[in-house]
Each structure stands twice: as C-alpha cells, then as structure tokens.
mmCIF file of C-alpha atoms and ligand atoms in Angstrom:
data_model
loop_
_atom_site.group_PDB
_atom_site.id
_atom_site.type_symbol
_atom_site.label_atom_id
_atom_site.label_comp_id
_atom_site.label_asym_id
_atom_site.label_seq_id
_atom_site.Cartn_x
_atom_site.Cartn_y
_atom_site.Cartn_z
ATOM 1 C CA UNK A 1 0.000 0.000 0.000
ATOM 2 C CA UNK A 2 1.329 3.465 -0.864
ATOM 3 C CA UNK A 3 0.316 5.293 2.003
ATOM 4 C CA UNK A 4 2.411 2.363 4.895
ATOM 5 C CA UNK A 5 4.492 4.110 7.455
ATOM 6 C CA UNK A 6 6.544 3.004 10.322
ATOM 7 C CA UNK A 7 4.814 3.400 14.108
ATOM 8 C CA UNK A 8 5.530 6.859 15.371
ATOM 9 C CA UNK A 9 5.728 5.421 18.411
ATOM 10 C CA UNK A 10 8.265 3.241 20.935
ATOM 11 C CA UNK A 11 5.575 1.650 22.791
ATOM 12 C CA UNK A 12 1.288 1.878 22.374
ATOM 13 C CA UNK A 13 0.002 0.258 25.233
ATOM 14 C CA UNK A 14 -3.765 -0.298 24.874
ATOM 15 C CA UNK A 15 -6.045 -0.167 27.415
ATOM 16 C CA UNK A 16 -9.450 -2.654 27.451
ATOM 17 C CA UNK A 17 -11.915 -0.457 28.846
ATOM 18 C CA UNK A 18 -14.536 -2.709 26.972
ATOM 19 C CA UNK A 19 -18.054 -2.003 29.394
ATOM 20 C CA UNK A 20 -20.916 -4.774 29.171
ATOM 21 C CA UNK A 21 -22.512 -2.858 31.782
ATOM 22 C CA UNK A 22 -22.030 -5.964 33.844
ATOM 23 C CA UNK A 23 -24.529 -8.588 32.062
ATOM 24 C CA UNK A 24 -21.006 -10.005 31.369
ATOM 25 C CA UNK A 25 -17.079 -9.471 32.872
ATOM 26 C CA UNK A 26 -15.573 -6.803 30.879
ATOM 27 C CA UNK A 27 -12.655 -4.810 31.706
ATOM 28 C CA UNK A 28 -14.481 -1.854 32.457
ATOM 29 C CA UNK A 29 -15.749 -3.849 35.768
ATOM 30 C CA UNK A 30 -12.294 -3.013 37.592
ATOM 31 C CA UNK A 31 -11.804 0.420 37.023
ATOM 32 C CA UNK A 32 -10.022 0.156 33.249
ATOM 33 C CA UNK A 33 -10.662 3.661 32.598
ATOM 34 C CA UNK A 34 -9.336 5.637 35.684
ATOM 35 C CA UNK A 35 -6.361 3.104 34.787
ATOM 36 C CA UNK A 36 -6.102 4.156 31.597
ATOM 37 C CA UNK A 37 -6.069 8.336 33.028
ATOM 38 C CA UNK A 38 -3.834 7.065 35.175
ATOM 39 C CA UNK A 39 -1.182 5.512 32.831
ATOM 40 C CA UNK A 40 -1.655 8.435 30.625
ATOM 41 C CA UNK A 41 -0.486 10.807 33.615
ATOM 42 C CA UNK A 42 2.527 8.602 34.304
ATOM 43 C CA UNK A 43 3.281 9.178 31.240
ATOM 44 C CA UNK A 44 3.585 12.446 30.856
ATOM 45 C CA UNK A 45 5.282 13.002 34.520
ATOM 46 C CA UNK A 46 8.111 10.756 33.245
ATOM 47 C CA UNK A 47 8.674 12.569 29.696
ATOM 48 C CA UNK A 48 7.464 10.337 28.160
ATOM 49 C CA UNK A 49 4.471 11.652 25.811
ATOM 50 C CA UNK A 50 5.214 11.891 21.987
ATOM 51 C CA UNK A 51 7.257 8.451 22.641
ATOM 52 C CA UNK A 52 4.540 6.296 24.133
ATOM 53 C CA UNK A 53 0.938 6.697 23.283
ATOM 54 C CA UNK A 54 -1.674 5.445 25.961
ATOM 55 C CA UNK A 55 -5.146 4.798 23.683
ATOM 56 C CA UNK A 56 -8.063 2.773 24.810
ATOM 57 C CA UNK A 57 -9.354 -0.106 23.415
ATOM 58 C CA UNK A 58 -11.875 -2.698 22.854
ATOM 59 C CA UNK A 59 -12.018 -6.043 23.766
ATOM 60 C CA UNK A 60 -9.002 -7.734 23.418
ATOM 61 C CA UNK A 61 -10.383 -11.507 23.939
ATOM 62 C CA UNK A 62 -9.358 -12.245 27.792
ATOM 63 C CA UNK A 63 -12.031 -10.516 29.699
ATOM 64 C CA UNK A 64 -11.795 -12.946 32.424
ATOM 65 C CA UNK A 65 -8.283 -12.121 32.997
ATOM 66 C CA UNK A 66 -8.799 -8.651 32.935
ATOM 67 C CA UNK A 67 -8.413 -5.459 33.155
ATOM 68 C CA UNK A 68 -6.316 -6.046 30.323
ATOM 69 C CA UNK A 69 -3.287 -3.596 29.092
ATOM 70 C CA UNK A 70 -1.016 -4.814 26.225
ATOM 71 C CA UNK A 71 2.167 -2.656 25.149
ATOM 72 C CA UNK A 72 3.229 -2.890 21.180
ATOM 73 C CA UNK A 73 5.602 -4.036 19.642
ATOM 74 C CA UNK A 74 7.116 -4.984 22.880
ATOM 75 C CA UNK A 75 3.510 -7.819 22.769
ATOM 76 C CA UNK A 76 3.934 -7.373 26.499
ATOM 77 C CA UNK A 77 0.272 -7.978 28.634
ATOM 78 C CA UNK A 78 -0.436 -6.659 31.854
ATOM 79 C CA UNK A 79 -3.782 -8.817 33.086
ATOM 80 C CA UNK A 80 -5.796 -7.883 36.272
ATOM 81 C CA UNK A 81 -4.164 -4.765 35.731
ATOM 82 C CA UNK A 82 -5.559 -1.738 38.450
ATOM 83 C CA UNK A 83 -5.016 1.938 38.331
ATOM 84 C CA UNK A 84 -3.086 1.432 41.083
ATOM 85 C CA UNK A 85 -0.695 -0.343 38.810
ATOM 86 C CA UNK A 86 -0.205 2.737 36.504
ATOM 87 C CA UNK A 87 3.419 3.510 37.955
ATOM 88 C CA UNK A 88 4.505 -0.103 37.863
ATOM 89 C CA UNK A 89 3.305 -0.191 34.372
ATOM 90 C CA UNK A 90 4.909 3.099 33.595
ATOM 91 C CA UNK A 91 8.270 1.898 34.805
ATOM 92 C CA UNK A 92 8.028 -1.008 32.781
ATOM 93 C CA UNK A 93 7.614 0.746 29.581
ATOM 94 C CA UNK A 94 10.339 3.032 30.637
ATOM 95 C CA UNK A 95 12.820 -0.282 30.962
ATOM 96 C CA UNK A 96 11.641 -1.803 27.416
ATOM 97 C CA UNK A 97 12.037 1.279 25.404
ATOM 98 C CA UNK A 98 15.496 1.627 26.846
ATOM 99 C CA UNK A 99 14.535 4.846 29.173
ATOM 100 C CA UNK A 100 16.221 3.722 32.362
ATOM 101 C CA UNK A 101 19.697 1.717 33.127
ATOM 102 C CA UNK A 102 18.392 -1.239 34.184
ATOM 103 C CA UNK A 103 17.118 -1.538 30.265
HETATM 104 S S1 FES B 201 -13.560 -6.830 27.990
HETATM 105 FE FE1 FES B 201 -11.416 -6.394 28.150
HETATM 106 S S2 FES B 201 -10.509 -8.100 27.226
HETATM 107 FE FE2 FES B 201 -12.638 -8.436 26.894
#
C-alpha cells in the first residue's frame, strides 16, 4: 500500500476499557478507565508523551483475565491490571524502550 508508514511510536500500550454494563465481565468492571487516566499521567510526569501513546481499546479476547493492558511491539500484557498499577506499568515501559539503566 502506498500510504504504509513506520509506528511513530516506541511503545502503544492499549487499554481494554470494553463495558458490558455488567450482564457479562468486561474490563471496564475493575476500574479500566481511571487506569487508563492514570497511565496516561505517568506518562507524561516521566517525559514520556510523543514516545509512548496510551489509547483505549476494545475487547481484546481475555475478559476474564482482565483489566487487560497490552504494550506494542514490545507484545507485552499486563492482566488484572488496576489503576493502582499505573506507575509499575509506567516503569516497565520506561525499561523496554530503553529509558532507564536497568534496560
Ligand atoms: S472486555 Fe477487556 S478483554 Fe474483553
């Protein structure tokens, strides 16, 4: 295709916040959306922003194991993921997109 481009980014790390308004388990049940605001601030505190994108998304297939975050092209998944979690997660993509020492 003409118009194919290479990722503008080092990491996209999606964030289920898939909501079946609980007549089945869906990511939205544990909070995936004030996890996903909350990633997205880490984010930007760290510098990050421009390098990593933070987007939501739809179902990504595991809803029982979820909240569900998944980081590309590292194909690293976070499951039962919290927004408590955002700085752990944060850290993490810091380490695989070669941010910190321990990288
Ligand atoms: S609802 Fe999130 S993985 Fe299915």
């Amino acid at each position: 295709m003409e118009n194919e481009r290479r990722v503008p980014y080092a990491c996209h790390a999606f964030v289920c916040t898939n909501d079946r308004g609980g007549r089945r388990k869906s990511c939205a049940d544990g909070m995936s959306a004030a996890l996903r605001e909350a990633l997205k601030a880490e984010i930007e505190k760290r510098g990050l922003r421009g390098s990593v994108r933070v987007s939501h998304s739809g179902c990504l297939g595991l809803c029982a194991d979820g909240p569900n975050v998944v980081l590309y092209p590292q194909g690293v998944w976070f499951p039962a993921a919290a927004p408590g979690d955002a700085a752990a997660i944060a850290a993490r993509i810091e380490a695989l997109i070669g941010r910190t020492p321990e990288a």
